Short mmCIF file of C-alpha atoms in Angstrom, two decimals:
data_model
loop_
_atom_site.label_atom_id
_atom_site.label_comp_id
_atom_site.label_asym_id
_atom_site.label_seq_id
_atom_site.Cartn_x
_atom_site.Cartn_y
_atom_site.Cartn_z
CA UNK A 294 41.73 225.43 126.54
CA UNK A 295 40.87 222.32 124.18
CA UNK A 296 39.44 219.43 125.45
CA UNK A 297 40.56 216.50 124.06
CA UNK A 298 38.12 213.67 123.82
CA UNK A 299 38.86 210.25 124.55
CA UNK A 300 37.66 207.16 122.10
CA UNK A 301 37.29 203.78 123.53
CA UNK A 302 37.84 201.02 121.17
CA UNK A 303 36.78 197.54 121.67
CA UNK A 304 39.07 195.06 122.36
CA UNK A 305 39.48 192.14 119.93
CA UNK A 306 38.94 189.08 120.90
CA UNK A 307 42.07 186.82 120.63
CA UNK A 308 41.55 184.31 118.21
CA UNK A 309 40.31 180.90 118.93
CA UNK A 310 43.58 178.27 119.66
CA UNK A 311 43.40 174.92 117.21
CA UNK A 312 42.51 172.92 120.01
CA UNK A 313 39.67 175.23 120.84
CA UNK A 314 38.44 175.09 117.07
CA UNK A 315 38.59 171.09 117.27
CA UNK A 316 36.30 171.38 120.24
CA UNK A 317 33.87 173.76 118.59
CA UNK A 318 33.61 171.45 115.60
CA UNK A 319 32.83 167.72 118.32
CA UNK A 320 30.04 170.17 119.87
CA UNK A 321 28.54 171.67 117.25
CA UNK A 322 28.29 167.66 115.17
CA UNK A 323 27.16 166.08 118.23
CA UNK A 324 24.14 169.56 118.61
CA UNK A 325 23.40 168.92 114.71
CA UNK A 326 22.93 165.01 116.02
CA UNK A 327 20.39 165.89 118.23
CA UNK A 328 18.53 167.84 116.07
CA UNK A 329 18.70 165.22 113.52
CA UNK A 330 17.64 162.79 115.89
CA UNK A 331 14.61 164.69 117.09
CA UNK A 332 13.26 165.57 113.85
CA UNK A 333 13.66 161.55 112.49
CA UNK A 334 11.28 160.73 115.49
CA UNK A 335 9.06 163.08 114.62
CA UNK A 336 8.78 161.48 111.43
CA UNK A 337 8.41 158.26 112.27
CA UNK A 338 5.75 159.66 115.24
CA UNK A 339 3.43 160.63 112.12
CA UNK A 340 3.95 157.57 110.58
CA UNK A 341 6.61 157.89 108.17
CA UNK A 342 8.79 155.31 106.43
CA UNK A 343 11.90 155.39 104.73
CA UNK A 344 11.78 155.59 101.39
CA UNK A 345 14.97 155.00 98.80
CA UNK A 346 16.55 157.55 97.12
CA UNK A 347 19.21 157.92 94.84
CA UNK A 348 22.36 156.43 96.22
CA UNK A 349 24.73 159.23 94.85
CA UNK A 350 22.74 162.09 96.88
CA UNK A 351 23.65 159.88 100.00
CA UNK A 352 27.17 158.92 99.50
CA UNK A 353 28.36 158.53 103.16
CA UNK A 354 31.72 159.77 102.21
CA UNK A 355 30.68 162.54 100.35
CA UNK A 356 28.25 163.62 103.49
CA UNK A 357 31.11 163.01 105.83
CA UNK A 358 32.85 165.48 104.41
CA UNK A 359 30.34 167.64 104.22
CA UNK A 360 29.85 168.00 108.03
CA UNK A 361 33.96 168.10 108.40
CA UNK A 362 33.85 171.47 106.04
CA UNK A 363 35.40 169.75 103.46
CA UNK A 364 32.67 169.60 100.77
CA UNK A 365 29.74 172.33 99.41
CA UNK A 366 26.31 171.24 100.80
CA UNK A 367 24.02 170.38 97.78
CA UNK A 368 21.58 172.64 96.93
CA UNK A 369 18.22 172.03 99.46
CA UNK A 370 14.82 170.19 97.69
CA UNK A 371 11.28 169.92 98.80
CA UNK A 372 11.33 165.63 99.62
CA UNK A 373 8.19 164.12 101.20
CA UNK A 374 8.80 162.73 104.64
CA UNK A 375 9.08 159.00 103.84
CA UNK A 376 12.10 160.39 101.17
CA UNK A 377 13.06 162.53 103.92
CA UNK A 378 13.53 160.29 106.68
CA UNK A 379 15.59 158.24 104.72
CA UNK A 380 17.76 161.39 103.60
CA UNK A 381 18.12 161.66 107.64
CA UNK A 382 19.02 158.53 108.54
CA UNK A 383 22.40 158.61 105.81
CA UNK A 384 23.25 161.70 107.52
CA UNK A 385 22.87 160.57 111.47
CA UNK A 386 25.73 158.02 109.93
CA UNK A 387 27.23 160.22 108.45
CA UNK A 388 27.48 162.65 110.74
CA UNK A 389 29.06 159.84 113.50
CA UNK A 390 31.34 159.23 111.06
CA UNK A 391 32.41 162.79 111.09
CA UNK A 392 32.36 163.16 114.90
CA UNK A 393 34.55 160.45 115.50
CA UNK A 394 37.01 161.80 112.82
CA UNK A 395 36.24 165.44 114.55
CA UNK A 396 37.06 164.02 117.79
CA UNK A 397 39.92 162.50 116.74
CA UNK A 398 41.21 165.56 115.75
CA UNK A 399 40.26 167.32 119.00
CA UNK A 400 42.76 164.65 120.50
CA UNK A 401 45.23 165.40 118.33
CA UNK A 402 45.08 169.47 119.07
CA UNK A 403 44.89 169.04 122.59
CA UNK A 404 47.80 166.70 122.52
CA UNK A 405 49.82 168.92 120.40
CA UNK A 406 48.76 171.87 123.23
CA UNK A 407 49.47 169.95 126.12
CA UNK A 408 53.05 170.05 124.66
CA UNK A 409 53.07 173.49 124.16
CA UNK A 410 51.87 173.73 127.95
CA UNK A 411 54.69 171.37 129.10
CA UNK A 412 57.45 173.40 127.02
CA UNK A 413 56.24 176.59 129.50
CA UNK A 414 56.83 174.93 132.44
CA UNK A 415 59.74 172.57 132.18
CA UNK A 416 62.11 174.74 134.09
CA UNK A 417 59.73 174.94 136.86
CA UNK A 418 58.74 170.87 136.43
CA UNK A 419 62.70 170.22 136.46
CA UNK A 420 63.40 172.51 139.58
CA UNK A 421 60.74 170.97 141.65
CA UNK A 422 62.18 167.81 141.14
CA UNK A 423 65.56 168.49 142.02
CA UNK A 424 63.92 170.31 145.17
CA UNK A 425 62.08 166.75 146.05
CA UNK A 426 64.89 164.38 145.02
CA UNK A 427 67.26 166.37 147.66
CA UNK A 428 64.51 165.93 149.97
CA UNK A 429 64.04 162.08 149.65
CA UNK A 430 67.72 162.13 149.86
CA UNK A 431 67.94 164.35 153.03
CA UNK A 432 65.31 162.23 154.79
CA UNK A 433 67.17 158.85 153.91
CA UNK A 434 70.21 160.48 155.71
CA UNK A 435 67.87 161.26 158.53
CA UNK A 436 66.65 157.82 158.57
CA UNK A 437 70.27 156.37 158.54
CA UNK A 438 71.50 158.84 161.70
CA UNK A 439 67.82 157.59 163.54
CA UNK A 440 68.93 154.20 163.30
CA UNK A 441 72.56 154.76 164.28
CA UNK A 442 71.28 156.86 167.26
CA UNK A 443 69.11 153.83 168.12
CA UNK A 444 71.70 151.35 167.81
CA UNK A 445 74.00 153.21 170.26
CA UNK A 446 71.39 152.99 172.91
CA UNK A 447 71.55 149.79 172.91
CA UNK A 448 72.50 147.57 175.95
CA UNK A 449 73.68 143.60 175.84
CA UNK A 450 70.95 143.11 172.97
CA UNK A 451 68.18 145.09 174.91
CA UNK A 452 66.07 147.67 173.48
CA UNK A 453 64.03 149.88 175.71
CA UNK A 454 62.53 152.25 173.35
CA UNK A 455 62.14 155.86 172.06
CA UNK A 456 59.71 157.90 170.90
CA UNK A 457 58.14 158.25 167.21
CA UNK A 458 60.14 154.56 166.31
CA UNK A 459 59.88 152.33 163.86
CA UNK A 460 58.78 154.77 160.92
CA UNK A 461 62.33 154.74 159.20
CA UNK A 462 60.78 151.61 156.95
CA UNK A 463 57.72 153.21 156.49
CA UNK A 464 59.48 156.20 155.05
CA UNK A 465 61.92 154.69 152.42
CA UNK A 466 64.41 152.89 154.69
CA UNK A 467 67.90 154.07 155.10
CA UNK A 468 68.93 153.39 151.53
CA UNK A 469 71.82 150.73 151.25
CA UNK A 470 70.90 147.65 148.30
CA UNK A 471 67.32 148.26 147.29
CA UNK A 472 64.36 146.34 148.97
CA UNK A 473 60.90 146.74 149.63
CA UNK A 474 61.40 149.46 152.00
CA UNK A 475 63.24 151.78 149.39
CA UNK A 476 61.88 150.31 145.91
CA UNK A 477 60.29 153.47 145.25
CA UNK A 478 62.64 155.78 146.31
CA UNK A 479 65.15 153.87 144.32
CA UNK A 480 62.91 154.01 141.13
CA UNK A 481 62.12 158.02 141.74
CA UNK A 482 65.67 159.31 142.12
CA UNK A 483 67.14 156.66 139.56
CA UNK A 484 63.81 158.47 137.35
CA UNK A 485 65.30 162.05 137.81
CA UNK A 486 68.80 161.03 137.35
CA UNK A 487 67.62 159.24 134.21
CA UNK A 488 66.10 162.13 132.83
CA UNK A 489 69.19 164.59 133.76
CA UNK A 490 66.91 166.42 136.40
CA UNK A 491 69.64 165.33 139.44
CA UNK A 492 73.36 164.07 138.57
CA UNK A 493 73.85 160.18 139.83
CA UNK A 494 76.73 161.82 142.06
CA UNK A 495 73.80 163.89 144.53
CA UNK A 496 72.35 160.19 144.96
CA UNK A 497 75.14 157.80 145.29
CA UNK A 498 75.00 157.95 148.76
CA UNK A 499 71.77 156.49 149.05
CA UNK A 500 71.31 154.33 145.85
CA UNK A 501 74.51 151.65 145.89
#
């Protein structure tokens, strides 16, 4: 009988998102910073000073796009370390200027994938809301029969008391014109009603 022989191929990796690549880009500037950085102190620890060079080799524009992957990086030459630290010092500007553009895109990626995130889960967003706009309108109803309860204990003006009182304020108020006990109920479910999430009609009864 013929055995057959099983080959395991490795998975490919799923390729990076836009927003992951815009990421990337920030961290890897901001790590060729540092090393920048520490190598221009090291020059100036043995003593070296900046010394001009042609202003075309340093264009800060040009550099920029260099470190965005926009431009070819000019071929390398041996520079003494006065020329050097001044080549350095263009970049570390020129490089800011690139991770503030980088970052800016970063922003921009994330933003556009937090929208892509928020398209998954509107149905789920929009359900949840309906689920806690019937329950701010449930306990307003609640609220309303507490107080009517209380009320009919009532004897020639006199009050003696219950149990667990005096929260229906503290817990939106029984609905009726808005105040300060119901503002924010009032702004939530006139929110979700805005928005299509509840029709006005489920809320009327607490919201007049």
């Amino acid at each position: 009988m013929m055995k057959m022989k099983l080959v395991q191929t490795a998975s490919t990796p799923p390729a990076p998102q836009p927003h992951e690549e815009a990421m990337e880009a920030v961290f890897r500037l901001r790590q060729q910073r540092a090393d920048m950085l520490a190598e221009i102190l090291a020059l100036e620890k043995l003593g070296a000073t900046p010394e001009a060079a042609p202003r075309d080799e340093h264009n800060l524009e040009a550099l920029e796009a260099r470190y965005l992957g926009r431009a070819t990086p000019a071929a390398s030459q041996a520079k003494s370390n006065n020329h050097r630290l001044f080549e350095l010092r263009r970049h570390l500007e020129a490089i800011d200027r690139a991770t503030l553009a980088a970052e800016r895109d970063a922003q921009a990626a994330h933003t556009a994938h937090s929208r892509q995130l928020m398209a998954k889960v509107q149905p789920q967003w929009r359900d949840l809301h309906r689920q806690r706009a019937q329950l701010l309108v449930n306990l307003i109803k609640l609220n309303r029969q507490i107080e009517e309860l209380k009320q009919s204990v009532r004897s020639g003006g006199q009050y003696a008391g219950m149990p667990a009182d005096e929260f229906t304020p503290r817990l939106f108020g029984t609905g009726g014109p808005q105040n300060g006990a119901n503002h924010w109920a009032y702004a939530y479910l006139n929110a979700v009603v805005t928005v299509g999430y509840v029709d006005r009609r489920d809320v009327v009864d607490v919201i007049t």
